[in-house]
Amino acid sequence: MKKVEAVIKPFKLDEVKEALVEVGVYGMTITEVRGFGRQKGHTEVYRGAEYTVDFLPKVKIEVVVPEELAGKVVEVISRAARTGKIGDGKIFILPVEEAMRIRTGETGKDAL
Amino acid sequence: MKKVEAVIKPFKLDEVKEALVEVGVYGMTITEVRGFGRQKGHTEVYRGAEYTVDFLPKVKIEVVVPEELAGKVVEVISRAARTGKIGDGKIFILPVEEAMRIRTGETGKDAL
Amino acid sequence: MKKVEAVIKPFKLDEVKEALVEVGVYGMTITEVRGFGRQKGHTEVYRGAEYTVDFLPKVKIEVVVPEELAGKVVEVISRAARTGKIGDGKIFILPVEEAMRIRTGETGKDAL
Amino acid sequence: MFKKKRWLTSLALGLGLAFMAYRAYAGDPTGAETLKKDAGAPVDYVWVLVCAFLVFFMQAGFAFVESGFCRAKNAVNLMMKNLMDFVMGSLAFWAVGYALMMGNDWHGILGTTGWFLHGDAYDVHTYLIWMFEVVFAATAATIVSGGVAERIKFPVYLFYSILVSLVIYPIYGHWVWGGGWLSKLPFGIGAVDFAGSGVVHAIGGTIALVGAMMLGPRIGKYDEKGNVKPILGHSMTMAALGVFILWFGWFGFNPGSTLSAHELRISVIAVNTNLAAAAAALSALIFMKLKHGKWDLGMTLNGVLAGLVAITAPCAWVEAWAAVVIGLIAGILVCLGVIMLDKLHIDDPVGAFPVHGLNGLWGVISVGLFADGTYGNYTTAAPHVIGLFYGGGLGQLIAQLISAVVCFVWAFVCGWITFSIAKGLFNGIRVSPEEELEGVDIIEHGTPAYPDFQLVKH
Amino acid sequence: MFKKKRWLTSLALGLGLAFMAYRAYAGDPTGAETLKKDAGAPVDYVWVLVCAFLVFFMQAGFAFVESGFCRAKNAVNLMMKNLMDFVMGSLAFWAVGYALMMGNDWHGILGTTGWFLHGDAYDVHTYLIWMFEVVFAATAATIVSGGVAERIKFPVYLFYSILVSLVIYPIYGHWVWGGGWLSKLPFGIGAVDFAGSGVVHAIGGTIALVGAMMLGPRIGKYDEKGNVKPILGHSMTMAALGVFILWFGWFGFNPGSTLSAHELRISVIAVNTNLAAAAAALSALIFMKLKHGKWDLGMTLNGVLAGLVAITAPCAWVEAWAAVVIGLIAGILVCLGVIMLDKLHIDDPVGAFPVHGLNGLWGVISVGLFADGTYGNYTTAAPHVIGLFYGGGLGQLIAQLISAVVCFVWAFVCGWITFSIAKGLFNGIRVSPEEELEGVDIIEHGTPAYPDFQLVKH
Amino acid sequence: MFKKKRWLTSLALGLGLAFMAYRAYAGDPTGAETLKKDAGAPVDYVWVLVCAFLVFFMQAGFAFVESGFCRAKNAVNLMMKNLMDFVMGSLAFWAVGYALMMGNDWHGILGTTGWFLHGDAYDVHTYLIWMFEVVFAATAATIVSGGVAERIKFPVYLFYSILVSLVIYPIYGHWVWGGGWLSKLPFGIGAVDFAGSGVVHAIGGTIALVGAMMLGPRIGKYDEKGNVKPILGHSMTMAALGVFILWFGWFGFNPGSTLSAHELRISVIAVNTNLAAAAAALSALIFMKLKHGKWDLGMTLNGVLAGLVAITAPCAWVEAWAAVVIGLIAGILVCLGVIMLDKLHIDDPVGAFPVHGLNGLWGVISVGLFADGTYGNYTTAAPHVIGLFYGGGLGQLIAQLISAVVCFVWAFVCGWITFSIAKGLFNGIRVSPEEELEGVDIIEHGTPAYPDFQLVKH
Ligand SMILES: Nc1ncnc2c1ncn2[C@@H]1O[C@H](COP(=O)(O)OP(=O)(O)O)[C@@H](O)[C@H]1O
Ligand SMILES: Nc1ncnc2c1ncn2[C@@H]1O[C@H](COP(=O)(O)OP(=O)(O)O)[C@@H](O)[C@H]1O
Ligand SMILES: Nc1ncnc2c1ncn2[C@@H]1O[C@H](COP(=O)(O)OP(=O)(O)O)[C@@H](O)[C@H]1O
């Protein structure tokens, strides 16, 4: 099994979710995060003094999938999340050794 | 070392934490997340129009433990977090290559 | 590639970020989390009744870096985040199998 | 009396309201006659109305105190309740409550005229008094919502808040303010309660107590070993704003109760109100600091309210130092009350009973101690109210004690009956444990209070 | 008239204001003369000022309702708008608006005196009336901001809010309140609108409609299939506080419109205002419960406002039961209006048109139905206003219908022209899609509303 | 004078208050005599009380502005402070402050009667004036809390806020308002300050400056290179609500300062107050837009307050255009002040000094320029106040300049002494760096402000 972690622009969440559902992903977990990267934060003003926003709001999606689906999932996410502008985000693949569904105790692929 | 990641129902957090402490886990990190899964969101109403809540509030627990403890931890979490109803959540095991305690610079199991 | 995950004290974030940038890290993702550990929570009072705060606010930093940079990154983070007091946090290294930049579709080290 | 007869063809198209073929106004709906008879009326009308508006605004204060002291997952529900009790209260008090309370007295037990503000009641003065009284009636109902917060079914809430404004509050109110039997007790000058420590607050606070007892504590409030595990509110700034609004509104509540600006005593009432609130805040702050070593905002806010509730009955009859003393005691009382309820495992999320119940009763009683004999029954004229410490003997104190006991018993019994009926009617008065854990906002109301903020309840 | 001549050396150092070499006050700037002529003036001044202050406070109410019903990423922007429309409104109404509206009538079309409150207008009475009128003018502008929320460019907002207070509102206002042609229609006693259901609310609500139509819906509000996808506001407690503040402020809006405390009818007005709000909340609550099975806080809050808007025109001319009926209808109307706009894919984030537009018109018309013939044109003296249901025949109803139609057409056309000009001047009236997605707060104002809270918009 | 002698057996059971064996009221505690002598008193009482209530409500406004402009981790602390300074202020002003300020004058330096509102001071009129003055005294103390926010120890805060209400404010207040020496300066008609630009705001703002200087900047406000790194507040909507509440309350502050509704000038005062606030908001908005290209909400809100502060002294003596000019300048001044403090590395989190200090002094001085000679010293009677631009010559301006300098020096020196004493008494006036980083809420008060929301400070 693999965990696909994608950091995307927040407003792309719905599109990515729908794309994932279409290729047969049944579950995912999302987290609100802030990203630092090539997309530089802007200079803003607060009460007359300037400051830089370094960390921009992003959404992290975590999907654990059977090995064979991982490539597909990466492709689907990257397609749905792409705007072509800087800051679109990253996708990482990590190995997962085991999975369990708490409700039933099922493990392995059945747990996903 | 292994990282055990569990996505559970928020109100189960205290029970899970206590169960973990009992089996000798000294540390953990939790994150507020939102989950999409078989537990379907409900249809709700806002100012006269219906909408679907897809993402439900969940809590993610991350515990890094020595290899030998991983099975026990999974068991303990799954027992404490189970309600038997859909949406109880998942547990994943991921490999961890190294750990360090920032305060002392200790590494490996000593760092946990 | 490796993912370095560090859980640190929130007010150390800026220092850690700057230290990372100095050693050539171009991107990172941060999450607000709560930590449970040896640093015990305090006993507080709310409307005349006492309660214990178990979970303390922490910040989690995730940086995916080429294998060869991982050691350096761990060192840099641990130096910048250290106060010497309990609760300084942990650093974990996890394996990453693949990375992709959504904007361009680049993979591997180029994606970072 | 201004009289006017006129044949009206009341068409009431589509509304089914064709009942008024003939109208005679025995009242003075325009106010022309009233003004002619009393050239000083305008300033009294301005005073009473402005004070009524301030008291109305207290609804926002209650909503914010309660909501701030409860969890975000029930914030919509608490807003809804604090809105709807005023809505239901207004309509119920219009239809029935006002007549029962302020209508012509029937054997000292209830009033009998003024239903629907109709007929003779269509009169500027009657409308004026109604406006002032309705905000008081709704306050009594609102107080309850704090004690039953985060677990009562919404329809049950609507049910009892109608009953409070329809019957429970008006009847005790009639006994004290409407010329009923308590006001005619043969002790002192009869039971008195200037602005309603008893009539409004102790009634509301006691029903809140009954509600909290019958509902049982919220899940997780007391652990198996019986320890208190406080459930933190979601916004202390909201709670603080609520208290500021209430303090502000109370300046309408107490001084406005003269119902006349020609009673210059209003300045004394305002000062007493302010000093009692300040003193109670201070004593609560110090009490908690000594007990727990923290400057406890929650209890200091409760202290303010306790002082305000306590001074509500005596505000017109005491001088500044007495207001300070009454307040200092109120601040301690509310802390003891909160601790006591926790000992008894009665879960009153915002302290409705310690604040309004306990201190409402303390306020009623304090009149019998501190009244200084300079002011009468809503008038500068004798007989003046004198308490024990000013040489008035025990008379007034006895009247006040009787009134306090009657108030508590009446509210307790009525509350018990109301919630018991509700239990039958609505198949239990408490939401399911699932709903309680998830929060009632989404399930009953369809909307979380703060959808933009990721928020996990635990 | 108090007259005083004095040579003034107006140095106006550094301010370039050297224009006043000679001053003669034809007005009474100190108030001494006015008091001498009318010993009853103080209570009227107190009444009007206090009511004006309450109406001013409604700005906070609007800011909170709108901001609560919109997303956190635009909360700074909404605060800014609700602040700045009052600021621009005050200055525009000072310079020009007041003179156009309340100055000496010119052919029934507009007023012509009182510019800059200068010269003869430097008079305690003129200043008094200005203070009361300015808060009304700003309300009309503020209403619009809800309908155009979350997507209009800020400079466009400033532009049209100046125009509303400068021209659009004052001119229709003059027609009804300033002695203009609508007030002289040969039906009933001419078109009447006690506190401005039409003058203030329908004007504002209709311009909001135009704005919402011309801007188009927010990204994501309607999906490709045409389904409504509600965009949840970020704080229901803020919205609720806003409504409580508005209800509170409305007690200044309606009763204060007598402009005199000697009209004791103020008590009736206050009661009607309160009952209509309550009734409308109840009917909206029930309507939504029947339709969707939820106790919908958002629409109940809108219900309150709908009731308040509807009763604003008839408040002085009807009795309690009629206020209840008018309110019940208002509560239903606002629900239907919100549903209808969604059907038409007109995205009005806070319901500005259903609340203020629809119910403003309903309020104007309702006078022609329910006026009971007990009260005249801001006076107890005849001629009294009588509607259809009280035997007044169709006269008043016709006047009201004409006024309603004129109101809607005037506001719609003026709104259309205003936004069309703005389109040219500001290179479009809507922010870019990127800005809309990110939220206008950071881009236009430099600050998110809640920097401490991790917050992701989606 | 109403006199009444009576033997009272004051038992004071359990309260240890057995000191009053004999009571004679030289005052008029019921108000009957006062009413007899002045049939117009009721409307004055209503006016003064309602205005005092509005000013009281400003406490909520200050709490919200300050808390909104600071971080969530200190929000409980800021609520507590803004509550407790009013609490301590009420009690201190009751015991001592009022007597020092408004008691019978002793050599132009301080007042000497009215302690504890006891004895002869038990009088409806004295109580009335006390009620109005106490809310002013507390405002002075409250202003300071913004400048010292997020780092001062709580007991130090209690300490100085008592001193402000007990001594610092009352004594300067006596000099200007209590018949003291500044009011008798031989220039113009002596130093004047209608509603307290100097007495209340410049005093508070200057002490805030001293506090900010002595505490040093918050950790992280200025980096090693001396750059400003703004620390964003946690809720711009709270700050905006605070400003709306303050603006609302200011309508009590300024017009209420006539202490009489028979001064019809109140309408002019209200209009001036409104226009100055609007003008200052506009100039601050434009100034920041030109400087940084953003529509800066924070500074626009500060602009509103700056305008209100500046018009507070001259409000009764100028006409509308002058109010606008005074406001426009105030809006610029506050922006310059904020920038200047940052240059000097004085960290004033909410701009207490630029708003209240700088503009308080500007307000005092502006009287000497713009006073138009139509109004006297709280009366329509002569001598009227005339400034430079209206041909009054330099006299009044000199009086105002002296008063401004005295005000600043007095507040600065008293502030310095107060905080120096506090340093010794409380072992330093600043919390530890750990506490500052974690936030004072949890450590001092035991509760975070928003426990339901995951929230990380950095
Ligand atoms: N090395 C990294 N490790 C973890 N997260 C990263 C890394 N680099 C970038 N990110 C995440 O991806 C987001 C987008 O990256 P950025 O460099 O701004 O743009 P792009 O993806 O278009 O190159 C960042 O905001 C951050 O959250
Ligand atoms: N494949 C997955 N990858 C990551 N998280 C998942 C995955 N499937 C489910 N989850 C998480 O587990 C939660 C529970 O899953 P769900 O399918 O609703 O119920 P159950 O665990 O009872 O089968 C989801 O809300 C989501 O947070
Ligand atoms: N085994 C673990 N797995 C995951 N996170 C951990 C673990 N142990 C500690 N942490 C995280 O590290 C933080 C600091 O740990 P703690 O034991 O309090 O202090 P220290 O790091 O100084 O030993 C914790 O708050 C928690 O977030």
mmCIF file of C-alpha atoms in Angstrom, chain A residues 2-108:
data_model
loop_
_atom_site.group_PDB
_atom_site.id
_atom_site.type_symbol
_atom_site.label_atom_id
_atom_site.label_comp_id
_atom_site.label_asym_id
_atom_site.label_seq_id
_atom_site.Cartn_x
_atom_site.Cartn_y
_atom_site.Cartn_z
ATOM 1 C CA LYS A 2 1.042 3.554 -0.580
ATOM 2 C CA LYS A 3 0.107 6.842 0.955
ATOM 3 C CA VAL A 4 -0.253 9.632 -1.555
ATOM 4 C CA GLU A 5 0.120 13.036 0.084
ATOM 5 C CA ALA A 6 -0.781 16.056 -1.939
ATOM 6 C CA VAL A 7 -0.472 19.707 -0.913
ATOM 7 C CA ILE A 8 -2.804 21.739 -3.110
ATOM 8 C CA LYS A 9 -4.462 25.122 -3.382
ATOM 9 C CA PRO A 10 -7.510 25.173 -1.118
ATOM 10 C CA PHE A 11 -10.062 26.099 -3.753
ATOM 11 C CA LYS A 12 -9.093 23.052 -5.780
ATOM 12 C CA LEU A 13 -10.214 20.661 -3.068
ATOM 13 C CA ASP A 14 -13.654 19.931 -4.446
ATOM 14 C CA GLU A 15 -12.387 19.202 -7.936
ATOM 15 C CA VAL A 16 -9.667 16.907 -6.667
ATOM 16 C CA LYS A 17 -12.085 15.069 -4.434
ATOM 17 C CA GLU A 18 -14.479 14.461 -7.275
ATOM 18 C CA ALA A 19 -11.708 13.299 -9.582
ATOM 19 C CA LEU A 20 -10.533 10.854 -6.949
ATOM 20 C CA VAL A 21 -13.984 9.462 -6.374
ATOM 21 C CA GLU A 22 -14.298 8.876 -10.111
ATOM 22 C CA VAL A 23 -11.242 6.618 -10.193
ATOM 23 C CA GLY A 24 -12.540 4.597 -7.293
ATOM 24 C CA VAL A 25 -10.995 6.125 -4.202
ATOM 25 C CA TYR A 26 -13.420 5.687 -1.328
ATOM 26 C CA GLY A 27 -11.718 7.577 1.423
ATOM 27 C CA MET A 28 -9.307 10.353 2.140
ATOM 28 C CA THR A 29 -8.283 12.635 4.952
ATOM 29 C CA ILE A 30 -7.660 16.326 4.561
ATOM 30 C CA THR A 31 -5.801 18.801 6.725
ATOM 31 C CA GLU A 32 -5.508 22.530 6.638
ATOM 32 C CA VAL A 33 -1.861 23.445 6.372
ATOM 33 C CA ARG A 34 0.307 26.369 5.449
ATOM 34 C CA GLY A 35 2.915 26.151 2.792
ATOM 35 C CA PHE A 36 6.217 27.827 2.209
ATOM 36 C CA GLY A 37 7.740 27.532 -1.228
ATOM 37 C CA ARG A 38 8.692 29.207 -4.433
ATOM 38 C CA GLN A 39 5.378 30.984 -4.501
ATOM 39 C CA LYS A 40 6.515 33.934 -2.434
ATOM 40 C CA GLY A 41 4.186 35.470 0.049
ATOM 41 C CA HIS A 42 3.026 38.989 -0.579
ATOM 42 C CA THR A 43 3.883 42.122 1.320
ATOM 43 C CA GLU A 44 0.907 43.383 3.205
ATOM 44 C CA VAL A 45 0.108 46.250 5.530
ATOM 45 C CA TYR A 46 -1.250 46.203 9.027
ATOM 46 C CA ARG A 47 -1.954 49.433 10.840
ATOM 47 C CA GLY A 48 0.555 51.316 8.775
ATOM 48 C CA ALA A 49 3.452 48.857 8.883
ATOM 49 C CA GLU A 50 4.438 46.351 6.237
ATOM 50 C CA TYR A 51 4.843 42.661 6.776
ATOM 51 C CA THR A 52 5.404 39.615 4.652
ATOM 52 C CA VAL A 53 3.104 36.653 4.550
ATOM 53 C CA ASP A 54 5.458 33.701 4.165
ATOM 54 C CA PHE A 55 3.080 30.882 4.776
ATOM 55 C CA LEU A 56 0.183 30.526 2.433
ATOM 56 C CA PRO A 57 -2.923 28.517 3.120
ATOM 57 C CA LYS A 58 -2.916 25.100 1.472
ATOM 58 C CA VAL A 59 -4.828 21.882 1.869
ATOM 59 C CA LYS A 60 -3.114 18.560 2.377
ATOM 60 C CA ILE A 61 -4.864 15.458 1.077
ATOM 61 C CA GLU A 62 -3.825 12.040 2.312
ATOM 62 C CA VAL A 63 -5.044 8.940 0.479
ATOM 63 C CA VAL A 64 -3.892 5.457 1.244
ATOM 64 C CA VAL A 65 -4.346 3.183 -1.770
ATOM 65 C CA PRO A 66 -3.288 -0.207 -2.962
ATOM 66 C CA GLU A 67 0.110 -0.118 -4.678
ATOM 67 C CA GLU A 68 -1.348 -0.529 -8.139
ATOM 68 C CA LEU A 69 -3.612 2.501 -7.807
ATOM 69 C CA ALA A 70 -0.925 4.918 -6.640
ATOM 70 C CA GLY A 71 0.202 6.025 -10.088
ATOM 71 C CA LYS A 72 -3.356 6.634 -11.196
ATOM 72 C CA VAL A 73 -4.099 8.634 -8.082
ATOM 73 C CA VAL A 74 -1.061 10.837 -8.560
ATOM 74 C CA GLU A 75 -2.047 11.478 -12.124
ATOM 75 C CA VAL A 76 -5.622 12.278 -11.255
ATOM 76 C CA ILE A 77 -4.675 14.662 -8.481
ATOM 77 C CA SER A 78 -2.091 16.462 -10.518
ATOM 78 C CA ARG A 79 -4.554 16.940 -13.345
ATOM 79 C CA ALA A 80 -7.355 18.227 -11.158
ATOM 80 C CA ALA A 81 -5.183 20.467 -9.010
ATOM 81 C CA ARG A 82 -3.189 22.099 -11.757
ATOM 82 C CA THR A 83 -3.733 25.763 -12.587
ATOM 83 C CA GLY A 84 -0.295 26.180 -14.116
ATOM 84 C CA LYS A 85 0.542 29.006 -11.801
ATOM 85 C CA ILE A 86 3.227 28.893 -9.191
ATOM 86 C CA GLY A 87 2.147 27.405 -5.888
ATOM 87 C CA ASP A 88 0.053 24.574 -7.306
ATOM 88 C CA GLY A 89 1.704 22.253 -4.845
ATOM 89 C CA LYS A 90 3.354 18.871 -4.577
ATOM 90 C CA ILE A 91 2.498 15.221 -4.478
ATOM 91 C CA PHE A 92 4.528 12.706 -2.471
ATOM 92 C CA ILE A 93 4.299 8.912 -2.331
ATOM 93 C CA LEU A 94 5.171 7.152 0.901
ATOM 94 C CA PRO A 95 5.186 3.460 1.703
ATOM 95 C CA VAL A 96 2.532 2.106 4.048
ATOM 96 C CA GLU A 97 3.070 -1.225 5.744
ATOM 97 C CA GLU A 98 -0.334 -1.990 7.084
ATOM 98 C CA ALA A 99 -3.840 -0.564 7.300
ATOM 99 C CA MET A 100 -6.778 -1.406 9.528
ATOM 100 C CA ARG A 101 -10.428 -0.414 9.561
ATOM 101 C CA ILE A 102 -11.239 0.298 13.173
ATOM 102 C CA ARG A 103 -14.904 -0.546 12.902
ATOM 103 C CA THR A 104 -14.372 -4.111 11.686
ATOM 104 C CA GLY A 105 -10.738 -4.865 12.344
ATOM 105 C CA GLU A 106 -10.210 -5.683 8.667
ATOM 106 C CA THR A 107 -6.654 -5.170 7.507
ATOM 107 C CA GLY A 108 -4.767 -4.741 4.255
#
